[in-house]
Short mmCIF file of C-alpha atoms in Angstrom, two decimals:
data_model
loop_
_atom_site.label_atom_id
_atom_site.label_comp_id
_atom_site.label_asym_id
_atom_site.label_seq_id
_atom_site.Cartn_x
_atom_site.Cartn_y
_atom_site.Cartn_z
CA ILE A 1 -225.56 -40.88 -41.19
CA GLN A 2 -225.37 -43.48 -38.90
CA SER A 3 -228.41 -45.07 -40.30
CA HIS A 4 -227.12 -45.22 -43.68
CA ARG A 5 -223.90 -46.06 -42.86
CA GLY A 6 -222.29 -48.92 -45.12
CA LYS A 7 -225.50 -49.14 -47.63
CA LYS A 8 -225.01 -48.62 -51.18
CA MET A 9 -226.31 -44.91 -51.34
CA GLY A 10 -224.53 -44.72 -48.22
CA PRO A 11 -223.49 -40.80 -47.03
CA ASN A 12 -220.86 -39.49 -49.46
CA ILE A 13 -217.54 -37.04 -48.01
CA TYR A 14 -219.86 -34.05 -48.59
CA THR A 15 -222.21 -34.89 -46.78
CA TYR A 16 -220.04 -34.93 -43.94
CA VAL A 17 -218.85 -31.59 -44.52
CA ASN A 18 -221.91 -30.47 -44.85
CA LEU A 19 -222.59 -31.96 -41.61
CA ILE A 20 -219.54 -30.29 -40.08
CA ALA A 21 -219.52 -26.95 -41.29
CA SER A 22 -223.73 -26.84 -39.81
CA CYS A 23 -221.98 -27.35 -36.47
CA ALA A 24 -219.51 -24.93 -37.21
CA ARG A 25 -222.26 -22.60 -38.16
CA SER A 26 -224.18 -23.17 -35.15
CA ASN A 27 -220.63 -23.65 -32.54
CA GLN A 28 -220.70 -26.89 -31.71
CA PRO A 29 -217.38 -27.86 -32.58
CA GLU A 30 -217.57 -31.31 -30.31
CA LYS A 31 -220.15 -32.57 -32.82
CA ALA A 32 -217.98 -31.19 -35.62
CA PHE A 33 -215.00 -33.65 -34.55
CA GLU A 34 -217.90 -36.59 -34.23
CA VAL A 35 -219.05 -36.03 -37.63
CA PHE A 36 -215.62 -35.91 -38.89
CA GLN A 37 -214.71 -39.24 -36.64
CA ALA A 38 -218.01 -40.61 -38.50
CA MET A 39 -216.40 -40.10 -41.55
CA VAL A 40 -213.28 -41.38 -40.95
CA GLU A 41 -214.53 -44.71 -39.88
CA SER A 42 -216.70 -44.86 -42.92
CA HIS A 43 -213.27 -45.15 -44.82
CA LEU A 44 -213.77 -41.72 -46.23
CA LYS A 45 -210.19 -39.71 -46.61
CA PRO A 46 -210.95 -35.99 -45.19
CA ASN A 47 -209.90 -33.95 -48.33
CA GLN A 48 -208.73 -29.85 -47.83
CA VAL A 49 -212.84 -28.84 -47.72
CA ALA A 50 -213.38 -31.48 -44.85
CA TYR A 51 -210.51 -30.06 -42.83
CA ASN A 52 -211.22 -26.51 -43.94
CA ALA A 53 -214.55 -27.04 -42.34
CA LEU A 54 -213.64 -29.02 -39.29
CA LEU A 55 -210.85 -25.89 -38.55
CA SER A 56 -213.99 -23.72 -39.07
CA ALA A 57 -215.66 -25.11 -36.00
CA CYS A 58 -212.26 -24.72 -34.37
CA GLY A 59 -211.93 -20.83 -35.00
CA ARG A 60 -215.73 -19.69 -34.29
CA ALA A 61 -215.63 -21.28 -31.36
CA GLY A 62 -211.98 -19.88 -30.24
CA THR A 63 -210.44 -23.40 -29.80
CA TRP A 64 -207.10 -22.62 -30.62
CA GLN A 65 -205.85 -25.71 -29.48
CA LYS A 66 -207.55 -28.01 -31.22
CA ALA A 67 -207.37 -25.88 -34.50
CA LEU A 68 -203.85 -26.55 -34.32
CA GLU A 69 -204.07 -30.28 -33.98
CA VAL A 70 -206.22 -30.27 -36.84
CA TYR A 71 -203.74 -28.54 -38.51
CA GLY A 72 -201.05 -30.87 -38.05
CA SER A 73 -202.89 -33.75 -38.77
CA MET A 74 -203.88 -32.21 -41.85
CA LYS A 75 -199.96 -31.83 -42.70
CA ARG A 76 -199.32 -34.91 -41.98
CA ALA A 77 -202.15 -36.51 -44.39
CA GLY A 78 -200.16 -34.45 -47.32
CA ILE A 79 -203.09 -32.23 -47.05
CA SER A 80 -201.99 -28.78 -48.12
CA PRO A 81 -203.39 -25.84 -46.28
CA SER A 82 -205.12 -23.03 -47.63
CA ALA A 83 -206.03 -19.05 -46.98
CA GLN A 84 -209.28 -20.62 -45.54
CA ALA A 85 -207.42 -23.02 -43.32
CA PHE A 86 -204.92 -20.08 -42.41
CA THR A 87 -208.24 -17.82 -41.40
CA ALA A 88 -209.64 -20.33 -39.24
CA LEU A 89 -206.69 -21.14 -37.08
CA ILE A 90 -205.75 -17.58 -36.72
CA SER A 91 -209.01 -16.80 -35.90
CA ALA A 92 -209.43 -19.28 -33.04
CA CYS A 93 -206.02 -17.54 -32.02
CA ALA A 94 -207.94 -14.42 -31.96
CA ARG A 95 -210.75 -15.12 -29.67
CA LYS A 96 -208.55 -16.03 -26.96
CA GLN A 97 -206.20 -13.10 -27.45
CA GLU A 98 -203.45 -15.60 -28.97
CA TRP A 99 -201.93 -12.98 -31.11
CA ALA A 100 -198.06 -14.34 -30.72
CA ARG A 101 -199.54 -17.76 -32.22
CA ALA A 102 -201.50 -16.09 -34.55
CA GLN A 103 -198.57 -13.89 -35.84
CA GLU A 104 -196.55 -17.27 -35.94
CA LEU A 105 -199.36 -19.02 -38.73
CA PHE A 106 -199.09 -16.02 -40.61
CA LYS A 107 -195.58 -16.51 -40.56
CA GLU A 108 -195.98 -19.90 -41.91
CA MET A 109 -198.10 -19.03 -44.84
CA GLY A 110 -195.35 -17.56 -46.46
CA ARG A 111 -193.22 -20.83 -45.86
CA GLU A 112 -196.03 -22.56 -47.04
CA ARG A 113 -196.39 -20.66 -50.51
CA VAL A 114 -199.88 -19.74 -49.74
CA ARG A 115 -201.01 -15.91 -50.78
CA PRO A 116 -202.92 -13.98 -47.69
CA ASN A 117 -205.81 -12.44 -48.65
CA ALA A 118 -208.07 -9.73 -47.19
CA ILE A 119 -209.98 -12.06 -45.08
CA VAL A 120 -206.71 -13.79 -43.64
CA CYS A 121 -205.04 -9.93 -42.86
CA THR A 122 -208.64 -9.08 -41.12
CA ALA A 123 -208.19 -11.95 -39.25
CA LEU A 124 -204.79 -11.33 -38.01
CA ILE A 125 -205.92 -7.56 -37.23
CA GLY A 126 -208.36 -8.49 -35.49
CA ALA A 127 -206.17 -11.00 -33.53
CA TYR A 128 -204.04 -7.97 -32.96
CA SER A 129 -207.26 -5.93 -32.03
CA ARG A 130 -208.34 -8.31 -29.18
CA ALA A 131 -205.32 -7.85 -27.37
CA GLY A 132 -204.88 -4.47 -27.34
CA ARG A 133 -201.91 -4.18 -29.89
CA LEU A 134 -203.35 -1.39 -32.12
CA ASP A 135 -200.03 -0.39 -33.79
CA LYS A 136 -199.45 -4.19 -34.83
CA ALA A 137 -203.03 -3.66 -36.23
CA LEU A 138 -202.39 -0.71 -37.66
CA ASP A 139 -198.90 -1.77 -39.46
CA VAL A 140 -201.01 -4.93 -40.99
CA ILE A 141 -203.63 -2.40 -43.24
CA ARG A 142 -200.30 -0.38 -43.76
CA ALA A 143 -198.67 -3.71 -45.20
CA MET A 144 -201.69 -5.10 -47.00
CA ARG A 145 -201.20 -2.50 -49.77
CA ALA A 146 -197.50 -3.21 -50.33
CA GLY A 147 -198.44 -6.56 -50.71
CA LYS A 148 -201.10 -5.32 -53.21
CA VAL A 149 -203.83 -6.96 -50.93
CA THR A 150 -207.16 -4.79 -51.02
CA PRO A 151 -208.64 -4.11 -47.30
CA THR A 152 -212.37 -4.82 -47.16
CA ARG A 153 -215.04 -2.68 -45.63
CA VAL A 154 -214.84 -5.34 -43.00
CA THR A 155 -211.18 -4.85 -42.58
CA TYR A 156 -211.47 -1.11 -41.86
CA ASN A 157 -214.59 -1.35 -39.38
CA LEU A 158 -212.62 -3.91 -37.38
CA LEU A 159 -209.75 -1.35 -37.13
CA ILE A 160 -211.94 1.46 -36.59
CA SER A 161 -213.67 -0.44 -33.88
CA ALA A 162 -210.08 -1.45 -32.69
CA CYS A 163 -209.20 2.27 -32.05
CA VAL A 164 -212.35 3.33 -30.49
CA LYS A 165 -212.51 0.73 -28.26
CA ASN A 166 -209.09 1.70 -27.22
CA HIS A 167 -209.85 5.70 -27.28
CA GLU A 168 -207.58 5.93 -30.12
CA MET A 169 -210.31 8.18 -31.70
CA ASP A 170 -207.81 10.30 -34.07
CA ARG A 171 -206.50 7.02 -35.31
CA ALA A 172 -210.06 5.46 -36.09
CA LEU A 173 -210.46 9.01 -38.28
CA ILE A 174 -207.14 8.65 -40.10
CA VAL A 175 -208.36 5.05 -41.03
CA PHE A 176 -211.84 6.51 -42.08
CA ASP A 177 -209.65 8.97 -44.28
CA ILE A 178 -207.95 5.59 -45.73
CA MET A 179 -211.23 4.18 -46.23
CA ALA A 180 -212.60 7.01 -47.73
CA ALA A 181 -209.64 7.60 -50.14
CA ALA A 182 -209.56 4.06 -51.43
CA GLN A 183 -213.22 4.55 -52.40
CA THR A 184 -214.71 1.64 -49.75
CA HIS A 185 -217.68 2.87 -48.85
CA PRO A 186 -218.59 2.82 -44.95
CA ASP A 187 -221.76 1.32 -43.67
CA VAL A 188 -224.12 1.58 -40.46
CA VAL A 189 -221.42 -0.51 -38.65
CA THR A 190 -218.79 1.93 -39.22
CA TYR A 191 -220.78 5.45 -38.14
CA SER A 192 -221.55 3.87 -35.64
CA SER A 193 -218.01 3.34 -34.42
CA LEU A 194 -217.13 6.86 -35.00
CA MET A 195 -220.48 7.86 -33.05
CA SER A 196 -219.08 5.83 -29.89
CA GLY A 197 -215.69 7.70 -30.31
CA TYR A 198 -217.30 10.60 -29.89
CA ALA A 199 -219.02 9.32 -26.94
CA LYS A 200 -216.10 8.62 -24.96
CA ARG A 201 -215.01 11.71 -25.42
CA GLN A 202 -218.08 13.85 -24.61
CA GLU A 203 -218.61 14.93 -27.88
CA TRP A 204 -222.15 14.78 -28.78
CA ARG A 205 -222.24 17.23 -31.43
CA LYS A 206 -219.63 15.43 -33.48
CA ALA A 207 -221.45 12.16 -32.86
CA LEU A 208 -224.74 13.82 -33.89
CA GLN A 209 -222.76 14.68 -37.48
CA ILE A 210 -221.88 11.65 -38.02
CA PHE A 211 -225.69 10.27 -37.98
CA ARG A 212 -226.83 13.32 -40.14
CA HIS A 213 -224.53 12.44 -42.74
CA MET A 214 -225.06 9.04 -42.64
CA LYS A 215 -228.56 9.28 -43.51
CA GLU A 216 -227.88 11.83 -46.09
CA GLN A 217 -226.03 8.90 -47.68
CA LYS A 218 -229.06 7.45 -47.68
CA HIS A 219 -227.47 4.51 -44.92
CA GLN A 220 -230.95 3.60 -42.60
CA PRO A 221 -229.50 4.27 -38.66
CA ASN A 222 -230.11 0.07 -36.47
CA VAL A 223 -230.83 0.59 -33.39
CA VAL A 224 -227.22 0.16 -32.66
CA ALA A 225 -226.80 3.21 -34.71
CA TYR A 226 -229.08 4.79 -32.33
CA SER A 227 -227.93 3.30 -28.83
CA ALA A 228 -224.29 5.12 -29.92
CA LEU A 229 -225.75 8.17 -30.61
CA CYS A 230 -227.71 8.05 -27.52
CA SER A 231 -224.72 7.14 -25.15
CA ALA A 232 -223.06 10.33 -26.65
CA TYR A 233 -225.92 12.44 -25.24
CA THR A 234 -225.60 10.62 -21.95
CA ALA A 235 -222.04 11.44 -21.61
CA ALA A 236 -223.13 14.80 -22.31
CA LYS A 237 -226.10 14.64 -19.84
CA GLN A 238 -228.67 15.72 -22.55
CA TRP A 239 -231.55 13.83 -21.66
CA ARG A 240 -233.45 15.97 -23.65
CA LYS A 241 -231.64 15.35 -26.74
CA ALA A 242 -231.78 11.48 -25.72
CA GLU A 243 -235.77 11.86 -25.75
CA GLU A 244 -236.02 13.56 -29.00
CA LEU A 245 -233.91 10.76 -30.68
CA GLU A 246 -236.15 8.25 -29.07
CA LEU A 247 -238.60 9.19 -30.88
CA GLU A 248 -237.07 9.91 -34.13
CA MET A 249 -235.90 6.22 -33.71
CA LEU A 250 -239.75 4.81 -33.07
CA ASP A 251 -241.00 7.25 -36.15
CA ASP A 252 -237.97 5.31 -38.08
CA GLY A 253 -239.96 2.21 -37.09
CA ILE A 254 -237.48 0.82 -35.12
CA GLN A 255 -237.92 -0.92 -31.54
CA HIS A 256 -235.67 -0.42 -28.65
CA THR A 257 -233.89 -3.35 -27.55
CA LEU A 258 -232.47 -3.84 -23.85
CA ILE A 259 -229.42 -2.37 -25.08
CA SER A 260 -230.87 1.04 -26.35
CA TYR A 261 -233.63 1.44 -23.83
CA THR A 262 -230.57 0.96 -20.51
CA SER A 263 -228.98 3.78 -22.71
CA LEU A 264 -232.08 5.74 -22.13
CA ILE A 265 -232.26 5.21 -18.68
CA GLY A 266 -228.86 5.93 -18.95
CA ALA A 267 -229.27 9.87 -19.99
CA TYR A 268 -231.50 10.28 -17.75
CA ALA A 269 -229.48 8.98 -14.64
CA TYR A 270 -225.91 10.87 -15.99
CA GLY A 271 -228.76 13.92 -16.26
CA GLY A 272 -230.05 14.26 -12.82
CA GLU A 273 -233.35 13.18 -13.77
CA TRP A 274 -233.36 10.08 -11.44
CA ALA A 275 -237.33 10.01 -11.33
CA LYS A 276 -237.60 9.69 -15.28
CA ALA A 277 -235.32 7.11 -14.76
CA LEU A 278 -236.61 4.95 -12.25
CA GLN A 279 -240.38 5.29 -14.03
CA ARG A 280 -238.56 4.18 -17.72
CA LEU A 281 -237.19 1.29 -15.00
CA ASP A 282 -240.37 0.58 -14.28
CA ALA A 283 -242.24 0.71 -17.58
CA MET A 284 -239.97 -2.28 -18.88
CA GLN A 285 -241.89 -4.77 -17.49
CA ASP A 286 -245.03 -3.48 -20.25
CA LEU A 287 -242.60 -3.87 -22.50
CA ASP A 288 -241.61 -7.01 -22.01
CA MET A 289 -238.27 -6.26 -21.44
CA LYS A 290 -235.59 -7.85 -18.30
CA PRO A 291 -232.97 -5.38 -17.01
CA ASP A 292 -230.09 -6.43 -16.59
CA VAL A 293 -226.95 -5.42 -14.46
CA PHE A 294 -225.84 -2.41 -16.56
CA THR A 295 -229.72 -1.18 -16.20
CA TYR A 296 -229.94 -1.09 -12.53
CA ASN A 297 -226.32 0.20 -12.25
CA ARG A 298 -227.60 3.16 -14.14
CA VAL A 299 -230.81 3.87 -11.61
CA ILE A 300 -229.08 3.08 -8.30
CA ARG A 301 -226.06 5.62 -9.07
CA ALA A 302 -228.74 7.69 -10.07
CA LEU A 303 -230.55 7.43 -6.61
CA ARG A 304 -227.67 7.88 -4.66
CA LYS A 305 -226.21 10.96 -6.48
CA ALA A 306 -229.94 12.24 -5.65
CA GLY A 307 -229.29 12.04 -2.59
CA GLU A 308 -232.39 8.93 -2.14
CA PRO A 309 -230.29 6.31 -0.27
CA ASP A 310 -233.22 4.32 0.47
CA LYS A 311 -234.85 4.41 -2.64
CA ALA A 312 -231.86 2.68 -4.03
CA MET A 313 -231.88 -0.09 -1.26
CA GLU A 314 -235.10 -0.72 -2.62
CA ILE A 315 -233.71 -1.02 -6.42
CA PHE A 316 -231.04 -3.15 -5.01
CA SER A 317 -233.59 -5.13 -3.67
CA ARG A 318 -235.47 -5.48 -6.53
CA MET A 319 -232.38 -6.30 -8.33
CA THR A 320 -231.27 -9.25 -6.14
CA GLU A 321 -234.95 -10.57 -6.20
CA ALA A 322 -234.89 -10.58 -9.88
CA SER A 323 -231.69 -12.87 -9.73
CA VAL A 324 -229.28 -10.22 -11.98
CA GLU A 325 -226.46 -10.77 -9.72
CA PRO A 326 -224.92 -7.49 -8.73
CA ASP A 327 -221.14 -5.95 -9.64
CA ALA A 328 -218.05 -4.55 -8.75
CA ILE A 329 -220.20 -1.02 -10.13
CA THR A 330 -223.48 -1.86 -8.25
CA TYR A 331 -221.55 -1.92 -4.47
CA ASP A 332 -219.49 1.58 -5.89
CA SER A 333 -222.94 3.26 -6.73
CA LEU A 334 -224.41 2.29 -3.44
CA ALA A 335 -221.29 3.74 -1.00
CA GLN A 336 -221.27 7.16 0.53
CA ASP A 337 -220.19 8.55 -2.18
CA PRO A 338 -220.78 7.48 -5.30
CA PHE A 339 -217.77 7.67 -7.70
CA GLU A 340 -217.85 9.51 -10.99
CA VAL A 341 -217.43 7.57 -14.04
CA HIS A 342 -214.80 9.55 -16.75
CA ASP A 343 -213.16 8.08 -19.42
CA GLN A 344 -210.06 6.88 -20.15
CA PRO A 345 -207.43 10.16 -20.87
CA LEU A 346 -207.14 10.29 -24.43
CA ALA A 347 -203.93 8.67 -26.06
CA GLN A 348 -201.31 11.32 -27.79
CA ARG A 349 -202.91 13.46 -30.62
CA ILE A 350 -201.61 11.97 -33.71
CA PRO A 351 -201.14 14.52 -36.45
CA ARG A 352 -203.75 14.08 -38.98
CA GLY A 353 -201.86 15.12 -42.38
CA GLN A 354 -203.04 15.91 -45.90
CA PHE A 355 -202.84 12.23 -47.36
CA ASP A 356 -203.28 11.56 -51.20
CA ALA A 357 -206.12 9.37 -52.44
CA ASP A 358 -203.67 6.97 -53.98
CA LEU A 359 -203.49 5.59 -50.36
CA SER A 360 -199.74 6.30 -49.88
CA MET A 361 -201.44 8.08 -46.55
CA ILE A 362 -201.27 4.38 -44.97
CA ASP A 363 -197.47 4.71 -45.33
CA ALA A 364 -197.54 7.92 -43.23
CA LEU A 365 -198.86 6.07 -40.21
CA PRO A 366 -196.92 5.58 -37.38
CA HIS A 367 -194.43 3.10 -37.41
CA ASP A 368 -191.51 1.86 -36.33
CA ASP A 369 -191.79 -2.13 -37.42
CA ALA A 370 -189.46 -3.03 -34.31
CA ASP A 371 -191.02 -6.50 -33.83
CA GLY A 372 -191.04 -7.09 -37.64
CA THR A 373 -195.68 -6.84 -37.97
CA TYR A 374 -195.11 -5.15 -41.30
CA SER A 375 -192.38 -7.10 -42.62
CA ILE A 376 -194.00 -10.34 -41.78
CA VAL A 377 -197.30 -9.19 -43.80
CA VAL A 378 -195.02 -8.30 -46.86
CA ALA A 379 -193.18 -11.19 -47.11
CA ALA A 380 -196.02 -13.66 -46.41
CA ALA A 381 -198.02 -11.82 -49.46
CA GLU A 382 -194.74 -11.94 -51.89
CA ALA A 383 -194.00 -15.34 -50.69
CA GLY A 384 -197.27 -16.59 -51.36
CA SER A 385 -198.40 -18.71 -54.65
CA ASP A 386 -201.27 -16.98 -56.34
CA ASP A 387 -202.91 -20.32 -56.81
CA ASP A 388 -204.48 -20.23 -53.55
CA GLU A 389 -206.33 -16.87 -54.17
CA GLU A 390 -209.95 -16.65 -53.11
CA ASP A 391 -212.81 -14.34 -54.15
CA VAL A 392 -213.13 -12.21 -51.44
CA GLU A 393 -217.04 -11.62 -50.55
CA GLY A 394 -218.13 -7.81 -49.78
CA ALA A 395 -214.71 -6.81 -52.17
CA THR A 396 -214.33 -3.20 -51.89
CA PRO A 397 -216.98 -1.44 -54.94
CA LYS A 398 -215.31 0.77 -57.30
CA ALA A 399 -217.07 3.80 -56.02
CA SER A 400 -217.37 6.84 -57.19
CA SER A 401 -214.97 10.11 -55.84
CA ARG A 402 -216.87 11.23 -52.99
CA ALA A 403 -215.08 11.55 -49.68
CA TYR A 404 -216.82 10.52 -46.74
CA ARG A 405 -214.82 12.76 -44.45
CA ILE A 406 -216.64 14.94 -42.04
#
């Protein structure tokens, strides 16, 4: 660009926009700002597309302060923000758990008469979920229907994952039922999240049921799905089933990753098979895998629990020699009485009830709107203009009435 600036056929505004977008995709916000500045110095006036590209770079990097500065500059230039701009702004806040700022930006959409679409609502759900504000995230998806905004598969998957991470499996199942009633097809991500939830509850049979159902629906499990089921076996000390699962995975042509291999070692460790765990650790070099702190911790824990402190210290020495930094779990595992790892207690069960297939079930989600989250989403949808409506990539397909309830 520098060599062509000033020439008759020099770069135009879309050349700069494409470069800014490229910087955003490669998570290089500093370079995105450099390109933007070069565009301004070339006497090209940034348009809405250029500002959106720069905001996207901030959103991907989580630099919410910079994103707000860009937004202010955009407004001063007299350029109206779009839903895409607000998505980037909210995403930037989400990555730094700035949920209150994300919520305020969503309110700003209504004031700017920008109608929220499924993408920006999903970004807001992500902001609440990352900050552990699950009730607020649930309020958003409930309000999306009231505002006539159709949630996508990504929306549901994000919320299910948030429920699982917060040990709210019952709520995850409610969202899964809502997803099925909306005739939004689950995918491997959906099923993997549900299996992870059952793993936390040490309910390996239900995790296996999800896995088999996924295959019956012609969804090919990936390594993440296999790892999720292996984690369920690990929590239940079912190492033999973990071995059988490994054979099935390899037969399906799926190779181990570090995460899946560590999960298998964990199954041996929790099942009291320290010799097998140690053997698998030794075999990692032949597989061109480098153990990380999680891998070593599982082996050390198995050895200490089996009354093999000398072997545990040998593995600890190998760990430090490999420049893998120990963490608190490493040192706790090396203690005289290594602690048992338990899942956090589950939240109070939520009555599931019978919901109608027309999505009226969303209204049955726990909701008091004490802080106005629900009202914010509905108000923004009602206040927004349809002029800025965007096509949502991967929108909910019109599926058959098949239910996906397990």
